[in-house]
Short mmCIF file of C-alpha atoms and ligand atoms in Angstrom, two decimals:
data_model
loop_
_atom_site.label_atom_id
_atom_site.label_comp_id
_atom_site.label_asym_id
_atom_site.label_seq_id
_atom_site.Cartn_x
_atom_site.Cartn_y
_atom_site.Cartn_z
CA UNK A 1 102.23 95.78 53.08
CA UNK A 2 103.05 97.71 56.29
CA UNK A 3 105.67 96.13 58.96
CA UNK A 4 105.20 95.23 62.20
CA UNK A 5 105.09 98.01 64.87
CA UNK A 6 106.74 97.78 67.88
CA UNK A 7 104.74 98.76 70.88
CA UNK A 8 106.48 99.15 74.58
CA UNK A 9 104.07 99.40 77.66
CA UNK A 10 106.04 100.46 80.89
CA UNK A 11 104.78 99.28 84.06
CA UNK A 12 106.44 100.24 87.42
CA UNK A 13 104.23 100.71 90.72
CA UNK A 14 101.10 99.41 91.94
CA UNK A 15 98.72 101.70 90.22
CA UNK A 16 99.72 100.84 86.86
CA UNK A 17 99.16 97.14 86.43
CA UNK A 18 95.74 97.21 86.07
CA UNK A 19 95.68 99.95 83.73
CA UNK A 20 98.35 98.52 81.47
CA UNK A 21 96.52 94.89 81.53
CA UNK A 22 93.20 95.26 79.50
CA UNK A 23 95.11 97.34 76.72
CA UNK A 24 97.32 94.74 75.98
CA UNK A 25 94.62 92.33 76.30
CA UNK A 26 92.92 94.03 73.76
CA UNK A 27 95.62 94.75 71.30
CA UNK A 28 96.49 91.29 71.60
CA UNK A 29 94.17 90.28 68.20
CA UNK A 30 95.41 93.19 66.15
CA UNK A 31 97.66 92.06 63.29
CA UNK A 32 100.79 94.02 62.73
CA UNK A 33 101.61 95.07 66.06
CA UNK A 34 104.52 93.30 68.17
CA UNK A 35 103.48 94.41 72.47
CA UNK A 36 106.93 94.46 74.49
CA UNK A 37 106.04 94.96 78.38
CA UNK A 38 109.02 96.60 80.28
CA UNK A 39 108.95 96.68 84.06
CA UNK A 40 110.72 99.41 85.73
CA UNK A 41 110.60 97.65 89.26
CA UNK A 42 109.32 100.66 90.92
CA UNK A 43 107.91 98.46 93.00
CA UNK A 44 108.86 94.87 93.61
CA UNK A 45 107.74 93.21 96.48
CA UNK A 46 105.54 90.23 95.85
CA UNK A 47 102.36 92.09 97.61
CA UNK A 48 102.74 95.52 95.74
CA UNK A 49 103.58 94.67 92.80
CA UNK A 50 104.60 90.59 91.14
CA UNK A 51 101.30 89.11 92.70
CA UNK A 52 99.55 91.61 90.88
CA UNK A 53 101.47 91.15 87.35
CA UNK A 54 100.70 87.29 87.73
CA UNK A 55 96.84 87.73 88.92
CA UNK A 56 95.92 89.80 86.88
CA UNK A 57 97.43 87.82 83.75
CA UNK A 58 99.65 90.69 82.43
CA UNK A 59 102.36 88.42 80.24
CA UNK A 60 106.03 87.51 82.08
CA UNK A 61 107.54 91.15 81.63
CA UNK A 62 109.77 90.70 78.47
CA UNK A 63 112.51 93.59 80.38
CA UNK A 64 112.82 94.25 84.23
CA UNK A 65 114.68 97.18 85.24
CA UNK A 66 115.15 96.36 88.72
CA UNK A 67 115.26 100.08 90.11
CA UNK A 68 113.51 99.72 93.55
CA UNK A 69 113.46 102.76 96.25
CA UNK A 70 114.94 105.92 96.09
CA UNK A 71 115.11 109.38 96.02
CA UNK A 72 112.88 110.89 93.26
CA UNK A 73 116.09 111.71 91.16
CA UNK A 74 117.81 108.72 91.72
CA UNK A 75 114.63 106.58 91.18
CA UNK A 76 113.99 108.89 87.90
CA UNK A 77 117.31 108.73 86.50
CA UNK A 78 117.62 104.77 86.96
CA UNK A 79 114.55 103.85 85.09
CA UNK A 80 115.63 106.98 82.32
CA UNK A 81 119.32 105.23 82.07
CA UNK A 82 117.83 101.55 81.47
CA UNK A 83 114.72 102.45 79.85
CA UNK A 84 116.94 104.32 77.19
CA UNK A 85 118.85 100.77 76.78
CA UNK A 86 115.78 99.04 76.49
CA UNK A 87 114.75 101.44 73.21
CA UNK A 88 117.71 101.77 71.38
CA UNK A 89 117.57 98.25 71.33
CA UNK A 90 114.15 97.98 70.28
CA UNK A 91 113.55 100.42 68.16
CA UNK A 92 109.47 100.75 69.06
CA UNK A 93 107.40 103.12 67.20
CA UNK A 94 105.56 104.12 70.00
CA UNK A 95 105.82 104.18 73.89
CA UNK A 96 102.71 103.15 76.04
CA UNK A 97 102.77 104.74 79.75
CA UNK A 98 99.90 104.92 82.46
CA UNK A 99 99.34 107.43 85.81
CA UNK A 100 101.43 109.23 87.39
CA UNK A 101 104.24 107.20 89.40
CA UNK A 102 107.87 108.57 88.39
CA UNK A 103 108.20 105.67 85.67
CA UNK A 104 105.63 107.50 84.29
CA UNK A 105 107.45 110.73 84.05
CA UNK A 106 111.03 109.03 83.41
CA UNK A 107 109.95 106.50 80.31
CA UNK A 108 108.27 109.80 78.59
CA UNK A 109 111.34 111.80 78.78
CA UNK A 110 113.39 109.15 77.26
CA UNK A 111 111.05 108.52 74.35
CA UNK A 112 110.57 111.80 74.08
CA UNK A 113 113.93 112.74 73.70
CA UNK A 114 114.48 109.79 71.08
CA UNK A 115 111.62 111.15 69.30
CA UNK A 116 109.79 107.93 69.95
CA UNK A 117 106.20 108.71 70.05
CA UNK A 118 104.40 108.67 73.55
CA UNK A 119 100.83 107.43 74.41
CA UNK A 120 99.75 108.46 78.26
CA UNK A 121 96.74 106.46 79.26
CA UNK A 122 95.17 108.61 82.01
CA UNK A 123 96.37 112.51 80.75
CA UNK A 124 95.08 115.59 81.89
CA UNK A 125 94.59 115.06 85.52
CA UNK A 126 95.46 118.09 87.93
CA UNK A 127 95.49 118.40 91.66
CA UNK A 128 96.79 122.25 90.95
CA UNK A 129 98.70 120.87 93.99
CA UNK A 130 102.69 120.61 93.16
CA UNK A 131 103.50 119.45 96.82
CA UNK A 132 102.62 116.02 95.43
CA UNK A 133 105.11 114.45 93.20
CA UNK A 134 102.51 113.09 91.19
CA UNK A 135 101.65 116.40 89.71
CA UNK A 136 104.94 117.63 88.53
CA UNK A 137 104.76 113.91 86.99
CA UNK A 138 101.52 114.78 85.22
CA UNK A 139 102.81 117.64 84.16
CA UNK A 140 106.13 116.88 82.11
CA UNK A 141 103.97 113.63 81.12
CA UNK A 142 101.55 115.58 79.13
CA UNK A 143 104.04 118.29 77.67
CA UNK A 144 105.92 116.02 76.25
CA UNK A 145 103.31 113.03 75.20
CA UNK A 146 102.19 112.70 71.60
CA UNK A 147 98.88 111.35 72.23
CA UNK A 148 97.04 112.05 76.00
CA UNK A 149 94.20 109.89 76.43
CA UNK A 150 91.44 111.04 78.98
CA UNK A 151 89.51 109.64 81.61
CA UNK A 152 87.37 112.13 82.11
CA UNK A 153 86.28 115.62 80.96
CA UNK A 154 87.70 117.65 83.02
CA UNK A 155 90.91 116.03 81.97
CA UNK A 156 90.55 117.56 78.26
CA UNK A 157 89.67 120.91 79.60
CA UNK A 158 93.07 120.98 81.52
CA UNK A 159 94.89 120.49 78.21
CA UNK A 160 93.08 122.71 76.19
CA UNK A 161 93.75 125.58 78.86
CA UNK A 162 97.59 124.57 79.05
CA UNK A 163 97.56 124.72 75.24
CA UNK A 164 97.86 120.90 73.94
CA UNK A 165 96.41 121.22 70.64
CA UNK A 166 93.03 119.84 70.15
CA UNK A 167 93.90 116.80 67.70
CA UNK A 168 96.20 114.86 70.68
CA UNK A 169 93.69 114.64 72.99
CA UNK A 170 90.73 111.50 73.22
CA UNK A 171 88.37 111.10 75.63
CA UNK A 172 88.27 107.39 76.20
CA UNK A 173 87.14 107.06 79.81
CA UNK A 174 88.57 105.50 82.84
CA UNK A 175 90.61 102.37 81.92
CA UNK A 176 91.02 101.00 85.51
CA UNK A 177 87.56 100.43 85.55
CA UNK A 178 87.57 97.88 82.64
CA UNK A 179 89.80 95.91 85.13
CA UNK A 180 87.26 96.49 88.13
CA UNK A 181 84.14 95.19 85.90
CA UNK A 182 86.02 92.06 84.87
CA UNK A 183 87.26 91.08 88.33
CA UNK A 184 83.85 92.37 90.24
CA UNK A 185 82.44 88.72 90.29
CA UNK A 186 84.73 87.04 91.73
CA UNK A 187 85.52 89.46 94.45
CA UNK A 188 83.44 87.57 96.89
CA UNK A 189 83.87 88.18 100.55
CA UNK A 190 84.81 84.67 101.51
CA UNK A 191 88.12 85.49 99.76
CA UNK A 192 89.24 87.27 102.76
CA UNK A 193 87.59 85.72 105.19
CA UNK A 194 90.86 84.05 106.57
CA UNK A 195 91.98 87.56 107.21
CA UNK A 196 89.33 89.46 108.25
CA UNK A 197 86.04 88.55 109.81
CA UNK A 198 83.60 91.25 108.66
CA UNK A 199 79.99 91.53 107.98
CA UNK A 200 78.72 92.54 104.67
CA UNK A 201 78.38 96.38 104.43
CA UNK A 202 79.27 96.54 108.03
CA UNK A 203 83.01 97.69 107.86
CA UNK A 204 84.83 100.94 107.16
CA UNK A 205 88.17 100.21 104.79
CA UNK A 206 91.05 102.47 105.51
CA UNK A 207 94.15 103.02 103.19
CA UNK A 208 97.15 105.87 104.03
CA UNK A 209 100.29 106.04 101.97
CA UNK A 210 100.84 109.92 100.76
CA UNK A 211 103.96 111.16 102.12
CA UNK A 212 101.88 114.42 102.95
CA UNK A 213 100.32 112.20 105.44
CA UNK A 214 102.04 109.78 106.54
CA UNK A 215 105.22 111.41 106.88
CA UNK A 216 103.71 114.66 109.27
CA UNK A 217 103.28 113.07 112.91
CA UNK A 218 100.31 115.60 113.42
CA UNK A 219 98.43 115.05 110.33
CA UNK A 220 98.99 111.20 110.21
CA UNK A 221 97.78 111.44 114.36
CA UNK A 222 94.81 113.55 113.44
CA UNK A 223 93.48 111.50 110.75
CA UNK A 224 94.08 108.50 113.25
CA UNK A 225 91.98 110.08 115.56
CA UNK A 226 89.05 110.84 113.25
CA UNK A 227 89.26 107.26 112.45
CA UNK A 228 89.38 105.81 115.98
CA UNK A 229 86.15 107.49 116.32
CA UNK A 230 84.40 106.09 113.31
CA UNK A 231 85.97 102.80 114.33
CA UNK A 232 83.26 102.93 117.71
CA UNK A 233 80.47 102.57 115.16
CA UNK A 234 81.99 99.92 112.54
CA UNK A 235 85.09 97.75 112.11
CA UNK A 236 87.97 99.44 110.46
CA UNK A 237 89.95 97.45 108.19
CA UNK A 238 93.42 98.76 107.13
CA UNK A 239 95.76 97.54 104.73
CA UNK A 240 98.92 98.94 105.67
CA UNK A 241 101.38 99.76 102.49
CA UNK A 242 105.09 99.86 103.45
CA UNK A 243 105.65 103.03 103.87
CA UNK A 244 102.75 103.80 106.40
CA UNK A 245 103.93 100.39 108.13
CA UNK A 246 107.34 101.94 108.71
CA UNK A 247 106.16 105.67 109.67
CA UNK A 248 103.81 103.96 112.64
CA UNK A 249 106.81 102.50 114.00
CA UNK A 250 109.33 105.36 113.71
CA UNK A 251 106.58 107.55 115.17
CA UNK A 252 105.66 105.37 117.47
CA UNK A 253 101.93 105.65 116.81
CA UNK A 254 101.13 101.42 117.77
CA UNK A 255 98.30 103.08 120.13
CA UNK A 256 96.05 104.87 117.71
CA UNK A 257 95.89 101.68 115.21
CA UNK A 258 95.16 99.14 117.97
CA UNK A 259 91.46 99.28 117.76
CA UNK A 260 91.56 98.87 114.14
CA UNK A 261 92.04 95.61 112.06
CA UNK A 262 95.88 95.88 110.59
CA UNK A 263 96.50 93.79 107.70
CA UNK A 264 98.80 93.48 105.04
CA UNK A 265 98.60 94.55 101.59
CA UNK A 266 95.91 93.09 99.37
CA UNK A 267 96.13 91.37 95.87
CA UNK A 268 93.87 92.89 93.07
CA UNK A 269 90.93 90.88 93.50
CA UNK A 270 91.09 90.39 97.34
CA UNK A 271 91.32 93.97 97.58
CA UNK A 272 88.17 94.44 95.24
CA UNK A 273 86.66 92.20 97.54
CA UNK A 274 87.19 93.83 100.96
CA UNK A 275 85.91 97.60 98.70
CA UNK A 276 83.28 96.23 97.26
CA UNK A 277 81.39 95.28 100.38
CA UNK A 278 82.34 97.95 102.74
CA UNK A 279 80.00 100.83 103.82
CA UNK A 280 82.56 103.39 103.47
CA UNK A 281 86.13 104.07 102.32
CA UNK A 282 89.19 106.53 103.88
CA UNK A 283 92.15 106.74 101.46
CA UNK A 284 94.07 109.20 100.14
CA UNK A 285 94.62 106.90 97.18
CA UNK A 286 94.14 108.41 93.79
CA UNK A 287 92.62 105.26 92.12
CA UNK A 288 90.05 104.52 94.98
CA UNK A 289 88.19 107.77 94.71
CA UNK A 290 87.35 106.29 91.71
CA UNK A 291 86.85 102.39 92.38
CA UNK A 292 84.28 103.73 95.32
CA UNK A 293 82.61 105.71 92.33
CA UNK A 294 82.29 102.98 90.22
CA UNK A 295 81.09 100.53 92.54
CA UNK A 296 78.61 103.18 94.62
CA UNK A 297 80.01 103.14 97.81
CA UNK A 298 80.96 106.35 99.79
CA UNK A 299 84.30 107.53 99.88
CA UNK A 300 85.92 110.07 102.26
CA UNK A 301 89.04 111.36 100.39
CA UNK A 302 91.56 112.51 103.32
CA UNK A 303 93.35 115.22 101.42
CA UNK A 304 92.88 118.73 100.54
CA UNK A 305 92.44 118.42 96.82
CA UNK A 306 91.63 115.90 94.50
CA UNK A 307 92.52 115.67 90.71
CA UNK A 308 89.76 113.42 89.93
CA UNK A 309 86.74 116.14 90.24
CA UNK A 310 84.68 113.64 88.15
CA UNK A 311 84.39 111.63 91.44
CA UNK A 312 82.54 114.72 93.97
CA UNK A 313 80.44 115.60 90.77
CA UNK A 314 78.86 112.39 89.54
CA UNK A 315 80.35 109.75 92.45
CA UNK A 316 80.65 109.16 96.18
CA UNK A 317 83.77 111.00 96.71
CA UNK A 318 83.77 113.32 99.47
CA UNK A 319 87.13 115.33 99.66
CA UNK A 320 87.16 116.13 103.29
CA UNK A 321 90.99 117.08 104.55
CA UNK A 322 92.98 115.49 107.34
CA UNK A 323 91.74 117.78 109.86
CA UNK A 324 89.74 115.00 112.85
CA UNK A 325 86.34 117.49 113.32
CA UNK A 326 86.35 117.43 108.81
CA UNK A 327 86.62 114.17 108.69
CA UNK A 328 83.88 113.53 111.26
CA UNK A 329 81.49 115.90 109.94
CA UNK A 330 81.72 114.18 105.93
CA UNK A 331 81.75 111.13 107.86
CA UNK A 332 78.25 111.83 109.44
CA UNK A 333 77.30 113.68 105.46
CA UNK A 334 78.25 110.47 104.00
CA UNK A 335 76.37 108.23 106.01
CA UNK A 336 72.92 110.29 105.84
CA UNK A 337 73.55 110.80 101.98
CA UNK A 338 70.22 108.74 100.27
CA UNK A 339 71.69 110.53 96.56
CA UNK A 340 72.21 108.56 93.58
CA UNK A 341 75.32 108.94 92.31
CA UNK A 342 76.05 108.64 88.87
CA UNK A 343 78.69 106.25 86.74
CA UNK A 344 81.06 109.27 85.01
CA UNK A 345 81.22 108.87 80.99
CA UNK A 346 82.48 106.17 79.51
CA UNK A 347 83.76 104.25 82.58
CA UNK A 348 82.22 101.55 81.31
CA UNK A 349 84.41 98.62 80.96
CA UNK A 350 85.31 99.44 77.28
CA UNK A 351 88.13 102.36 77.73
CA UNK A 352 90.54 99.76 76.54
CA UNK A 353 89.10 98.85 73.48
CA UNK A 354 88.85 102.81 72.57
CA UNK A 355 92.29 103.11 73.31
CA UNK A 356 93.15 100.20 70.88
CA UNK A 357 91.73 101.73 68.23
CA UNK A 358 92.96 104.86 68.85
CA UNK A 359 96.86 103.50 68.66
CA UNK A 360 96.52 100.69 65.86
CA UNK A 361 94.76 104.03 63.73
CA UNK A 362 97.69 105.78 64.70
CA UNK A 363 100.39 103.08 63.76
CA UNK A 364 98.87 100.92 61.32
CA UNK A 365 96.97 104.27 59.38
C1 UD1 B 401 104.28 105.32 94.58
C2 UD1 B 401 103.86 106.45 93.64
C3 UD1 B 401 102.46 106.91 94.00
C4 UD1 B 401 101.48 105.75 94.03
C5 UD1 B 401 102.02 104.68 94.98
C6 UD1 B 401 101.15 103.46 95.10
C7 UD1 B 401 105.53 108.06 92.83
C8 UD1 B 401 106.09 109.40 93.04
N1 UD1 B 401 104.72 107.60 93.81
O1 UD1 B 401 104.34 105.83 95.89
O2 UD1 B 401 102.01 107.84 93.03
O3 UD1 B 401 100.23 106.20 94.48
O4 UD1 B 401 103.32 104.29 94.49
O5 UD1 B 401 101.65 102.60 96.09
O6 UD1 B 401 105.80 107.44 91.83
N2 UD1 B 401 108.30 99.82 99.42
C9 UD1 B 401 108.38 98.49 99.71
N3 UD1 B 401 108.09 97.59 98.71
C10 UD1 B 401 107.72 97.97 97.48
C11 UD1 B 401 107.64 99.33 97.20
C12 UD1 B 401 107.92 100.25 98.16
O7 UD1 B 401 108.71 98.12 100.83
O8 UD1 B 401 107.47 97.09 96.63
C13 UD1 B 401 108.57 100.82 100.49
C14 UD1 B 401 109.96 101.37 100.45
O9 UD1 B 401 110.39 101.54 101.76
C15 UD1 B 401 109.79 102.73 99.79
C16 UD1 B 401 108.40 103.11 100.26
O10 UD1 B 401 107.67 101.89 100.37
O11 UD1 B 401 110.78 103.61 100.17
C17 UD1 B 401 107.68 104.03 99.32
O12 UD1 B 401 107.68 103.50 98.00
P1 UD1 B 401 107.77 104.47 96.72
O13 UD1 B 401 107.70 103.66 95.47
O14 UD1 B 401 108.89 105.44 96.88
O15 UD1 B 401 106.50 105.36 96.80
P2 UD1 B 401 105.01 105.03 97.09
O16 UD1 B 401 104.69 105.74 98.34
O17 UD1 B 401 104.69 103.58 97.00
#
């Protein structure tokens, strides 16, 4: 008779909630595994991060680590120094992390280095771009994980050229998406209707949070004025995430949001429901270049690279810069494009049940 395995899924920022949520749904049934969900607290307010733990029905964290904001290295090494606490007391036989947020990068490390093996739901995805902190995330992620689980194709090729061997990588699709097919129903439009009044495929939805934009006055007020021009043709609804919220204050950029519709950050499935009835999206969010895909609906990704290829090739991603005349002139592709785009490989609502089987073969044998 084997004995139960011990199984720790970090969660820390918004991204990773909905990743982290069908796995353990799914490895819920499987005898002989014990699921321990640890909560870093990269993020904490109720909007970014415990309304989406509760909605979408993630179990009461069994560990919160309470780091909040910080530098990178202080944000890093606080998760590292509690997360380490959390597994000598527990003992699991394997780590579960998702994305690319530092708690992420910091949980691997200290699994790594207690030679706790580590499972990375989303591996292999490069922007070739190490101005974003994501990357260098990615990076030391996959080095050190034990098994790197793909979304995509291009995320295996990216391995196999940085020399992972062959036998730690699976393809098992996009994850995410298993959330966005379960919740797609019930993201009606009348959810939101007490905050925004829009008309069904009528409205543009705007999101901005990369410090690369948000954090350079002249990019941030070029990409406002690109936007400002699309919002003469269609309403522009923006959900503003805290840090954006505090950079148009300190750069005192109130005028060039005034004709658009400001509103706070979303929950999951009101958020699904104000995406998946616009006629366009502007983000510079990894994870909406590929919720547009999924659900069809053009996307205009204002950055200079992307690390989800996957979503130009077969989706509705347009990668179009933060330069006002780009963004204008993808604006005007997008809206004349009559293509079909395509659904990538296996994002098809069952990456979490691949991804069980993958770890209880691994832990049960
Ligand atoms: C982090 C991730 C990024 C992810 C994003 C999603 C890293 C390096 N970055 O970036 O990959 O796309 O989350 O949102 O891990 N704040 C609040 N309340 C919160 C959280 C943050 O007010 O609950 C404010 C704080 O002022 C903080 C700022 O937002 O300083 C930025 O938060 P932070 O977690 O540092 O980075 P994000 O930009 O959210």
């Amino acid at each position: 008779m084997t004995s139960t395995k011990t199984v720790i899924h970090v969660i820390g920022a918004r991204p990773n909630y909905m990743k982290i949520a069908p796995l353990m749904e799914a490895l819920r049934p499987v005898s002989g595994i014990r699921q321990f969900l640890v909560n870093t607290g990269q993020h904490y307010d109720e909007a970014m991060a415990k309304g989406f733990i509760r909605e979408l029905q993630l179990p009461v964290p069994d560990r919160d680590l309470e780091v909040g904001s910080a530098s990178h290295a202080v944000q890093t090494a606080n998760v590292m120094i509690r997360f380490e606490a959390v597994c000598l007391e527990q003992r699991p036989d394997m780590v579960v992390v998702v994305g690319d947020v530092n708690s992420t990068m910091a949980a691997t490390l200290v699994a790594s280095k207690l030679l706790i093996p580590v499972a990375h739901v989303e591996a292999g995805l490069r922007s070739f771009d190490r101005e974003m902190p994501e990357e260098t995330n990615r990076i030391v992620t996959d080095r050190l994980a034990d098994l790197l689980l793909t979304p995509s194709r291009d995320g295996d090729e990216n391995l196999l050229r940085e020399g992972v061997p062959k036998e730690k990588i699976h393809f098992v699709g996009n994850i995410m998406i298993d959330t966005l097919f379960r919740h797609r129903e019930a993201a009606r439009l009348d959810r939101i209707r007490d905050r925004v009044q829009v008309a069904d495929g009528q409205y543009a939805v705007l999101t901005l949070h990369r410090p690369s934009n948000v954090d350079h006055p002249d990019t941030f007020r070029d990409i406002l004025e690109a936007v400002n021009v699309i919002a003469r043709d269609m309403p522009v609804v923006f959900p503003v995430h805290p840090r954006t919220r505090n950079r148009i204050g300190e750069l005192k950029l109130a005028d060039l949001v005034s004709r658009l519709i400001l509103t706070e950050p979303f929950g999951y499935i009101d958020f699904l429901a104000l995406t998946s009835h616009a006629r366009l999206m502007l983000t510079d969010s990894g994870g909406l270049q590929e919720e547009s895909t999924a659900l069809g609906i053009p996307c205009l990704t204002l950055r200079e690279n992307t690390e989800r290829p996957v979503t130009v090739t077969h989706g509705t991603n347009r990668v179009v810069g933060t330069q006002a005349a780009n963004i204008l002139t993808g604006y005007r592709a997008a809206l004349a494009d009559r293509g079909q785009p395509r659904i990538p490989e296996l994002w098809d609502g069952r990456t979490a049940e691949r991804v069980r089987d993958i770890l209880a073969g691994t832990l049960l044998g």
